[in-house]
PDB file of C-alpha atoms in Angstrom:
ATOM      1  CA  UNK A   1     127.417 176.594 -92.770  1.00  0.00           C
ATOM      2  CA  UNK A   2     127.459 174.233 -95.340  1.00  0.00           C
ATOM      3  CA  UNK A   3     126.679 170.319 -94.753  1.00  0.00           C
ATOM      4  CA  UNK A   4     125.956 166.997 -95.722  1.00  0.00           C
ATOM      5  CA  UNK A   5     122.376 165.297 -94.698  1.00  0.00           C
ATOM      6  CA  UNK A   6     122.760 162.152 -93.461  1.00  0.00           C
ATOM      7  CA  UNK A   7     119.495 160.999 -93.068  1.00  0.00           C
ATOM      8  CA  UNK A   8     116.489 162.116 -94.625  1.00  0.00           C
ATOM      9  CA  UNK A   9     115.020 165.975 -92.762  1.00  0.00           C
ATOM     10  CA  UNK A  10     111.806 167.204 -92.988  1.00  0.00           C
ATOM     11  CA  UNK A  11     111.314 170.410 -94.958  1.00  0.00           C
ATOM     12  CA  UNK A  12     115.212 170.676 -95.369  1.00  0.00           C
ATOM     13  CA  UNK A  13     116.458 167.774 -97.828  1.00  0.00           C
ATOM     14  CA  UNK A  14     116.890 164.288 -98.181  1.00  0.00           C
ATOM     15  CA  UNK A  15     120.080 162.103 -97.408  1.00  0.00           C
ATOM     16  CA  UNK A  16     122.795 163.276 -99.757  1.00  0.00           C
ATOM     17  CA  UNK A  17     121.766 167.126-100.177  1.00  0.00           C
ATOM     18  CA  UNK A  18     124.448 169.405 -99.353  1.00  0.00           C
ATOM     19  CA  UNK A  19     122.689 172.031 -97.205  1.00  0.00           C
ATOM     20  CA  UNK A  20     123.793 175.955 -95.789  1.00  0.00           C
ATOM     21  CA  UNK A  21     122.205 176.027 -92.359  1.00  0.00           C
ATOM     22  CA  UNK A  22     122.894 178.317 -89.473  1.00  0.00           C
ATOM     23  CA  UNK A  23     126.269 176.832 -87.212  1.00  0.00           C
ATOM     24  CA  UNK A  24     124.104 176.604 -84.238  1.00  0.00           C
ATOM     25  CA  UNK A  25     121.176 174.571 -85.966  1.00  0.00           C
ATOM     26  CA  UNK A  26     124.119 172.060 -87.090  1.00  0.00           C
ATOM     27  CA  UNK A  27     125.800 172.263 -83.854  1.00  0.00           C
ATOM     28  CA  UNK A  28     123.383 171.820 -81.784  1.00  0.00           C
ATOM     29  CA  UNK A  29     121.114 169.579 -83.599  1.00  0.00           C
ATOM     30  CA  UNK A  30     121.643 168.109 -86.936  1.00  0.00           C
ATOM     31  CA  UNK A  31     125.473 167.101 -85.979  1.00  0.00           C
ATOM     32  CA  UNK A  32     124.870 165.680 -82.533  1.00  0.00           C
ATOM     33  CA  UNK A  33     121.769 163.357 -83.865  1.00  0.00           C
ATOM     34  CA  UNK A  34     124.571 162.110 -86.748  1.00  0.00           C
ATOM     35  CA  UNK A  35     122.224 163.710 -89.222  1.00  0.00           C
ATOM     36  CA  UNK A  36     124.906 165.533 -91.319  1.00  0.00           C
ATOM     37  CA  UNK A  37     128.387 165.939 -91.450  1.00  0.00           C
ATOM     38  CA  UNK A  38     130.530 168.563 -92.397  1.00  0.00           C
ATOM     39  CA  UNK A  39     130.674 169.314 -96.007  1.00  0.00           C
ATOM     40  CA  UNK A  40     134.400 169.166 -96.467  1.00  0.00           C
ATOM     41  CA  UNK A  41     136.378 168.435 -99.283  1.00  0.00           C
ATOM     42  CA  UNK A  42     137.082 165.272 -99.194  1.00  0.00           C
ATOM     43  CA  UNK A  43     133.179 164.664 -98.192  1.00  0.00           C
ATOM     44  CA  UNK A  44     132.132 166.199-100.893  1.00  0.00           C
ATOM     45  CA  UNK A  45     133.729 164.411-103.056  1.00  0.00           C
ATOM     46  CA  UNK A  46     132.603 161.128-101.745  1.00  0.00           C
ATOM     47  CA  UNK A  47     128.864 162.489-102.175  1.00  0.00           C
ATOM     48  CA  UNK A  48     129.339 162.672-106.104  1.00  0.00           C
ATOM     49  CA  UNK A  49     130.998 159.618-106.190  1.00  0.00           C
ATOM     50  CA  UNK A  50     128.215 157.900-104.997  1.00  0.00           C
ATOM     51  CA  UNK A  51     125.788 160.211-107.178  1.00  0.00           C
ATOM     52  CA  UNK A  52     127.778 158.995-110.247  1.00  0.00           C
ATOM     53  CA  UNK A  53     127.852 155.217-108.978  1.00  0.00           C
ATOM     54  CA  UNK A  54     124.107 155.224-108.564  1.00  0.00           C
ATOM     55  CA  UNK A  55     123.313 157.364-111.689  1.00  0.00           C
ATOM     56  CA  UNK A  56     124.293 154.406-113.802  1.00  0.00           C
ATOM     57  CA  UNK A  57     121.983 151.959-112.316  1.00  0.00           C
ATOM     58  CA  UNK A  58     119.094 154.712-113.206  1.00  0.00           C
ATOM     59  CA  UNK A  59     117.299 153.980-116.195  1.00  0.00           C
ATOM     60  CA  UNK A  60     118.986 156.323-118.901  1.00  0.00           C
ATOM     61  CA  UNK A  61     116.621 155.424-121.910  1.00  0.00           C
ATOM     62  CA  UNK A  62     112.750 155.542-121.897  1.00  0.00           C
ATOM     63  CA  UNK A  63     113.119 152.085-122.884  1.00  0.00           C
ATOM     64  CA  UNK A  64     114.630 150.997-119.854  1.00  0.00           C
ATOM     65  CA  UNK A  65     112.594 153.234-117.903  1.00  0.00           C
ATOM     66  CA  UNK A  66     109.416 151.270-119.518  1.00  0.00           C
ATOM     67  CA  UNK A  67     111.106 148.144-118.109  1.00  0.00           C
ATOM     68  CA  UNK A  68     112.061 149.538-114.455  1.00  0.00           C
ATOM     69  CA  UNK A  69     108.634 150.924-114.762  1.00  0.00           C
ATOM     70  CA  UNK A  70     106.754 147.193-115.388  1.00  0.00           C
ATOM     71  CA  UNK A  71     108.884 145.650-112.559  1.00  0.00           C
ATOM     72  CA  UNK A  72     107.581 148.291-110.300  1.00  0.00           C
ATOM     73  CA  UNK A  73     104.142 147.787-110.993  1.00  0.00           C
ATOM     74  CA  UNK A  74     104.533 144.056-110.054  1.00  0.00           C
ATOM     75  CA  UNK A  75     106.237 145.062-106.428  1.00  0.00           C
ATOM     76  CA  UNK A  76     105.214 145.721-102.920  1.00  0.00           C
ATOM     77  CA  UNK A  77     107.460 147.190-100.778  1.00  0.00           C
ATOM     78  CA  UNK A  78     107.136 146.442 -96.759  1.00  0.00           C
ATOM     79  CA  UNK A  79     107.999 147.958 -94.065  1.00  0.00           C
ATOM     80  CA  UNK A  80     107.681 146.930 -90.062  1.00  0.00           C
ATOM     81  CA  UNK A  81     107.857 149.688 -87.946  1.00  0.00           C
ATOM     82  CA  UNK A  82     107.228 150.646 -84.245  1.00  0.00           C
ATOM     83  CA  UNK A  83     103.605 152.439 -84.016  1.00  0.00           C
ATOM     84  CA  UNK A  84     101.208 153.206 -81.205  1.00  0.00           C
ATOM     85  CA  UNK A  85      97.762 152.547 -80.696  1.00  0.00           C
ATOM     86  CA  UNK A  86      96.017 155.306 -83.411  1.00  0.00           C
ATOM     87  CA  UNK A  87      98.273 153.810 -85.534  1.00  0.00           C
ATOM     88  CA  UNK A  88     101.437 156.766 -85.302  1.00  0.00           C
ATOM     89  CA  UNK A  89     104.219 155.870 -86.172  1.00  0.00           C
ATOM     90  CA  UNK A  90     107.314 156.103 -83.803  1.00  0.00           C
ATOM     91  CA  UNK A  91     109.094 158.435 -86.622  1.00  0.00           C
ATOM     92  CA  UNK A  92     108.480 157.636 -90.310  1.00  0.00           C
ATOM     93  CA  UNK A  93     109.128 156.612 -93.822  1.00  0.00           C
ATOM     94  CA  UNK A  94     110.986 158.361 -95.743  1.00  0.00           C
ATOM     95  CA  UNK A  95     111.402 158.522 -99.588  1.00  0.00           C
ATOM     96  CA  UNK A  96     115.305 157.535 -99.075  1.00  0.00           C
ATOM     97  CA  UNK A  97     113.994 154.808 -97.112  1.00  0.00           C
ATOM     98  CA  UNK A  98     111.754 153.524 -99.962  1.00  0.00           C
ATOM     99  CA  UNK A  99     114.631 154.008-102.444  1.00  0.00           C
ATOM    100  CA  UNK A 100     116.545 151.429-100.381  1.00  0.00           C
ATOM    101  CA  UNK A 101     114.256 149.202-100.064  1.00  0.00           C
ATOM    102  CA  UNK A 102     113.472 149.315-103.592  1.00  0.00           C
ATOM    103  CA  UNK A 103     117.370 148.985-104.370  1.00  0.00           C
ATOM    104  CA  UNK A 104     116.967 145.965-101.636  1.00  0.00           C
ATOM    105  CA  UNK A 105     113.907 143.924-102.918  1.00  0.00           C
ATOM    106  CA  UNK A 106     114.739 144.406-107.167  1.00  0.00           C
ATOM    107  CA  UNK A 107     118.013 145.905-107.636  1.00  0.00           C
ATOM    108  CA  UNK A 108     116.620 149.148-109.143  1.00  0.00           C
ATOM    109  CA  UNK A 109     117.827 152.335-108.550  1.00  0.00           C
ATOM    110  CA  UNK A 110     115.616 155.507-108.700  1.00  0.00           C
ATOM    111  CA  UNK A 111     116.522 158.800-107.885  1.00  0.00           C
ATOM    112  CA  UNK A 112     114.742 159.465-103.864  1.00  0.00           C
ATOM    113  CA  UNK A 113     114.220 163.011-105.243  1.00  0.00           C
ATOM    114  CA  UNK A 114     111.806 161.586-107.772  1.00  0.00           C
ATOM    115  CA  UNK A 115     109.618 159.471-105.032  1.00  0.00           C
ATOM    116  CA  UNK A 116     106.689 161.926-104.733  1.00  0.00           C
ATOM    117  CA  UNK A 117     105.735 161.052-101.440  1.00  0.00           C
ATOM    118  CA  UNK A 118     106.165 162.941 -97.893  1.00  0.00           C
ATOM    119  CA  UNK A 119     107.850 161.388 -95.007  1.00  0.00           C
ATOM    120  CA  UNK A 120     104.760 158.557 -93.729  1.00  0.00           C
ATOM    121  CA  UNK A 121     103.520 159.209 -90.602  1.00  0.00           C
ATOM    122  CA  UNK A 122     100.910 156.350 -89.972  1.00  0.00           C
ATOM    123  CA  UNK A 123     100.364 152.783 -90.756  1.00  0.00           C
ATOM    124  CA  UNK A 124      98.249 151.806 -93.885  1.00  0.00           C
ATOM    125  CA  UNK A 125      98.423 150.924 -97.195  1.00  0.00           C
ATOM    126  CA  UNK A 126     100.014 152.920 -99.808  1.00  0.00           C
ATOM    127  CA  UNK A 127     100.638 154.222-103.979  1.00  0.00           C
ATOM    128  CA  UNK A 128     103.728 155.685-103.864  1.00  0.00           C
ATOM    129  CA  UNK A 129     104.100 157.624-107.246  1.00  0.00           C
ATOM    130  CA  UNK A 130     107.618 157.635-108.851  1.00  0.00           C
ATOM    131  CA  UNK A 131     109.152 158.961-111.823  1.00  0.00           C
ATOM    132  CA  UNK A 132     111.734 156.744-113.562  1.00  0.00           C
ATOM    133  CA  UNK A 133     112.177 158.920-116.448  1.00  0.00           C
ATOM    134  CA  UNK A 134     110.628 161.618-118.258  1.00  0.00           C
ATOM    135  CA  UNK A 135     107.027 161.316-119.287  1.00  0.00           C
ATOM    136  CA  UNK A 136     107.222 157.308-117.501  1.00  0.00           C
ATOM    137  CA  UNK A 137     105.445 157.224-113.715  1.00  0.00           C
ATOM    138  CA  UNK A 138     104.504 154.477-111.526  1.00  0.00           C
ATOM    139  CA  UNK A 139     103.148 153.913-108.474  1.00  0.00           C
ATOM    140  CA  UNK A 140     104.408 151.534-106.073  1.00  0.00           C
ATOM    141  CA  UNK A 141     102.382 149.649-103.635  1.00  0.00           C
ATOM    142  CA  UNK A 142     103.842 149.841 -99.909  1.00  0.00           C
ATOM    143  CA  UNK A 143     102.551 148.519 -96.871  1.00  0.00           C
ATOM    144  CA  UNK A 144     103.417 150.182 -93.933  1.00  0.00           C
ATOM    145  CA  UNK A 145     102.825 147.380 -90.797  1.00  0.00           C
ATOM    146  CA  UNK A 146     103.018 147.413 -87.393  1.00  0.00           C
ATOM    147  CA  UNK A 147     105.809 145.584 -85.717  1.00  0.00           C
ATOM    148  CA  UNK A 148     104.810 142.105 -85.378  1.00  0.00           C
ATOM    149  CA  UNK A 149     101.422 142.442 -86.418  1.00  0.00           C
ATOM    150  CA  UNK A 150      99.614 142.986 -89.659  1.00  0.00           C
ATOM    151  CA  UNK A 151      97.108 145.957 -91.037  1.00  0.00           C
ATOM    152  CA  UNK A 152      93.681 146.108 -90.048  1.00  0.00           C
ATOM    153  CA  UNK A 153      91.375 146.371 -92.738  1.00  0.00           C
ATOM    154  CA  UNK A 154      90.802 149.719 -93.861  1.00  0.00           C
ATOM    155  CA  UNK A 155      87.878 150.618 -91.873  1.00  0.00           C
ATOM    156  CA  UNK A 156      89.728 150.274 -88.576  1.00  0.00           C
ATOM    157  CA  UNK A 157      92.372 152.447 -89.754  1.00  0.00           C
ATOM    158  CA  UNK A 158      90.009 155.380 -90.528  1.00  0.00           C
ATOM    159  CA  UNK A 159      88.892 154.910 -87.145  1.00  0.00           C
ATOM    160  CA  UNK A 160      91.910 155.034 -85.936  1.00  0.00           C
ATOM    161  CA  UNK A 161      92.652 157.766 -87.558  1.00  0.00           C
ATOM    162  CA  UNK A 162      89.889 159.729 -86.663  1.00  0.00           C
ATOM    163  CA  UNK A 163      90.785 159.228 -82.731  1.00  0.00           C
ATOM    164  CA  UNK A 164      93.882 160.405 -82.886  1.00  0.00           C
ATOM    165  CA  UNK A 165      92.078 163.499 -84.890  1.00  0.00           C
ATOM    166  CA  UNK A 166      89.809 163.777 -82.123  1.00  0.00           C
ATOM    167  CA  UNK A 167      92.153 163.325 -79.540  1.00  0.00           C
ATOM    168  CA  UNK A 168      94.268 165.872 -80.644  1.00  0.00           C
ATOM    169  CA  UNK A 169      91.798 168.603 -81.175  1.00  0.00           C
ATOM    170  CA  UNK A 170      89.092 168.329 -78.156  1.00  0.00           C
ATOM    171  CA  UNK A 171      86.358 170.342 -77.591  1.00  0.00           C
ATOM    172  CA  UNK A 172      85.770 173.360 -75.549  1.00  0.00           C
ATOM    173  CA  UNK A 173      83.958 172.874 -72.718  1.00  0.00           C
ATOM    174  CA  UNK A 174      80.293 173.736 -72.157  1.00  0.00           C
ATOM    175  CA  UNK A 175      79.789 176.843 -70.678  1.00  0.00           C
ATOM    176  CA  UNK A 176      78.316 176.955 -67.283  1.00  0.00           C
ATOM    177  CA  UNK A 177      75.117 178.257 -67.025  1.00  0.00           C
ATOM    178  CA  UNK A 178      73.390 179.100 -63.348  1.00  0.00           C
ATOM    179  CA  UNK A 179      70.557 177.325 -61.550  1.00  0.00           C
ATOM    180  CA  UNK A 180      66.994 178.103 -62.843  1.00  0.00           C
ATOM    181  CA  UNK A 181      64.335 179.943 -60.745  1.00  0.00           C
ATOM    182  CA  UNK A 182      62.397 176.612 -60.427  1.00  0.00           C
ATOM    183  CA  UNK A 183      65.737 175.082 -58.662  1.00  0.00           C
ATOM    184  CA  UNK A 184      66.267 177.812 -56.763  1.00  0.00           C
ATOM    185  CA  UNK A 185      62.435 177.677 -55.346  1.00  0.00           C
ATOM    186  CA  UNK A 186      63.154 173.947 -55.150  1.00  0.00           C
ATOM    187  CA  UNK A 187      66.662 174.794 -52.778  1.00  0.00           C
ATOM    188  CA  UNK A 188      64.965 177.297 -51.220  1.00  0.00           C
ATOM    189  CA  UNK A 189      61.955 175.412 -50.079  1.00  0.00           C
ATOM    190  CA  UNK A 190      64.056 172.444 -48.616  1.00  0.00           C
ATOM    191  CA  UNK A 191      66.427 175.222 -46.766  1.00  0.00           C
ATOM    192  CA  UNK A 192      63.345 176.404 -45.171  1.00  0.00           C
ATOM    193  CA  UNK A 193      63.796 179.687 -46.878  1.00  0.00           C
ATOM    194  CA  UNK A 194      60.522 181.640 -47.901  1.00  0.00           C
ATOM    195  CA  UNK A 195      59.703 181.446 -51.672  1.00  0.00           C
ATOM    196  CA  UNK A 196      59.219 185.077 -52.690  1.00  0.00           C
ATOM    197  CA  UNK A 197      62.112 185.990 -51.136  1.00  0.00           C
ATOM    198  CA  UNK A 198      64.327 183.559 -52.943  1.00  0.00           C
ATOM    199  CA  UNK A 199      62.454 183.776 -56.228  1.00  0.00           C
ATOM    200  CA  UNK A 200      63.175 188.050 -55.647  1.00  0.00           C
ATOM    201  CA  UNK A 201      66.817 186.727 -55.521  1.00  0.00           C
ATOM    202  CA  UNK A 202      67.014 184.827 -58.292  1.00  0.00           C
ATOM    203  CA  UNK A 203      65.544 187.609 -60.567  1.00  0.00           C
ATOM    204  CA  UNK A 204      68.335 189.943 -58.890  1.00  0.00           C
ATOM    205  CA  UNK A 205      67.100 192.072 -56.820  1.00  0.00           C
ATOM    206  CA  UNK A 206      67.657 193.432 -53.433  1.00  0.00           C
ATOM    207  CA  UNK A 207      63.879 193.092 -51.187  1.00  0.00           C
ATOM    208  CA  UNK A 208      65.676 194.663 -47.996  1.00  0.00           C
ATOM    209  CA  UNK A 209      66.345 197.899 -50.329  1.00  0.00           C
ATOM    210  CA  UNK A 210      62.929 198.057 -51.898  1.00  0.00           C
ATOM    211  CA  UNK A 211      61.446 197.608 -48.561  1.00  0.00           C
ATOM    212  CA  UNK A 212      63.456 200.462 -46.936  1.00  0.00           C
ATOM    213  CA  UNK A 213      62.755 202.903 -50.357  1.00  0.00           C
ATOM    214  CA  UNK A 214      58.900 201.811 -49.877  1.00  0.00           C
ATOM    215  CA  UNK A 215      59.352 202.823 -46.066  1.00  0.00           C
ATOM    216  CA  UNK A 216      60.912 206.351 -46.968  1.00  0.00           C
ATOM    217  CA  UNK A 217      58.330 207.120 -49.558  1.00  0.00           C
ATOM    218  CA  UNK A 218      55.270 206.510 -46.719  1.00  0.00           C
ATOM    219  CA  UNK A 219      57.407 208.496 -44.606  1.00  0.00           C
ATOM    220  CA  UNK A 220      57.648 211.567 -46.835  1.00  0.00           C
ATOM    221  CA  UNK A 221      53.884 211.320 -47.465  1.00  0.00           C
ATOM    222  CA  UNK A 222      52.544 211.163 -44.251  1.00  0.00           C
ATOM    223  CA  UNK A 223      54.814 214.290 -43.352  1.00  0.00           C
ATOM    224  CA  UNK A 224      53.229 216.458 -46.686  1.00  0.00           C
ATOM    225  CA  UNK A 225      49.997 215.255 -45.199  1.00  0.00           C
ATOM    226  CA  UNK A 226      51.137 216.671 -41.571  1.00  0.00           C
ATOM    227  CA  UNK A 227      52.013 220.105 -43.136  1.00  0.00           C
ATOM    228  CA  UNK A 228      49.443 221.112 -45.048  1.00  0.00           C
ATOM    229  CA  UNK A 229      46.870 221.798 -42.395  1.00  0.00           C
ATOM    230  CA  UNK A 230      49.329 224.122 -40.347  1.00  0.00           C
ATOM    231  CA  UNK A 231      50.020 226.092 -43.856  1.00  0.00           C
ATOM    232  CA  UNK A 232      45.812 226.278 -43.737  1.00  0.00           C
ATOM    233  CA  UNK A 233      45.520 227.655 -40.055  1.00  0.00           C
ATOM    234  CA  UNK A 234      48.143 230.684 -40.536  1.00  0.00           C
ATOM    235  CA  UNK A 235      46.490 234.024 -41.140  1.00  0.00           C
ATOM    236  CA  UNK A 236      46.798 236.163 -43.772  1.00  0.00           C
ATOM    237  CA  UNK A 237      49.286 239.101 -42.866  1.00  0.00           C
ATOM    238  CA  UNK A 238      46.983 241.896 -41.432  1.00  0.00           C
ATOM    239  CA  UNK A 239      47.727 244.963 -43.863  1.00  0.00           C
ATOM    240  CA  UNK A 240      47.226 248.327 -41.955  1.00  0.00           C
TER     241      UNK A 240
END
């Protein structure tokens, strides 16, 4: 299904780009958030339209691209926008956000496809590079600024940064490890417990069952001991 972005969507196009998508993706999500339309016909033909319209405030010459290009360098875009406490932004910046406010602050037109930036994400300070024309780049300086508030200097925001890094990746847990021998003594000893038999524990074995195999084995002694004197007193058989 074919359709018209709207608004600016990550890893599928920016506003303007006619788009084929699956009908439930634009039914159920890109239509309902009024971030496309329905390419039609007549839609369509309102999208060039507009392509034409802006192509001719463009720089069409390197010449004029040198100029657009030495106006840039002498701008800084801003931008307020709704962040949290690492410094996230409550959605983003996009490049067909910058190309308005570009359009905005100077009257320049350049082409959002040629803002070589990915949607911003965080507050900060910024060099967006853009190509006006072919073979002529510049980079724009952009601020990106909490509502109501200004940028920290740029230590804080690597700090911030790295919390929200941290926060979002914690570590495993220890692993528990068991009491020593010299705690267990130490437990044992206040329980009242006798110390051999709860150091015998702690190593893992079982005194009751060596006691009872130490038992058995006097037990099967003292009975070879019992039998070998009868085996002595019987008489040889008697042979006639």
């Amino acid at each position: 299904m074919e359709v018209i972005l709207l608004a600016d969507v990550e890893k599928l196009g920016l506003r303007g780009d006619v788009v084929d998508v699956a009908r439930g993706y634009a039914r159920n999500y890109l239509l309902p958030r009024h971030l496309a339309q329905v390419a039609t016909k007549g839609a369509l033909a309102d999208v060039r339209r507009r392509e034409e319209l802006r192509a001719r405030h463009e720089a069409r010459t390197a010449d004029q691209a040198e100029t657009v290009a030495a106006e840039l360098r002498k701008t800084v875009l801003r931008f307020e926008v709704k962040a949290g406490p690492t410094g996230a932004l409550f959605g983003s910046v996009t490049p067909s956000e910058i190309a308005d406010e570009i359009w905005r602050a100077k009257k320049i037109r350049v082409d959002r496809r040629k803002i070589g930036v990915d949607p911003i994400k965080r507050i900060g300070r910024y060099e967006i590079p853009i190509e006006v024309f072919q073979d002529v780049q510049v980079e724009v300086k952009t601020l990106v600024v909490p509502e109501g508030g200004e940028l920290p200097p740029e230590e804080e925001l690597a700090a911030m940064a790295a919390a929200e890094a941290a926060a979002e990746s914690p570590e495993a847990p220890p692993e528990h490890e068991g009491p020593s021998i010299d705690e267990i003594l130490a437990e044992a000893e206040a329980a009242g417990i006798d110390a051999e038999v709860a150091a015998v524990e702690a190593e893992g074995t079982d005194p009751a069952g060596e006691t009872d195999q130490a038992d058995e084995a006097d037990e099967a002694d003292e009975a070879d001991e019992a039998d070998a004197p009868a085996a002595e007193a019987e008489p040889e058989d008697e042979r006639p």
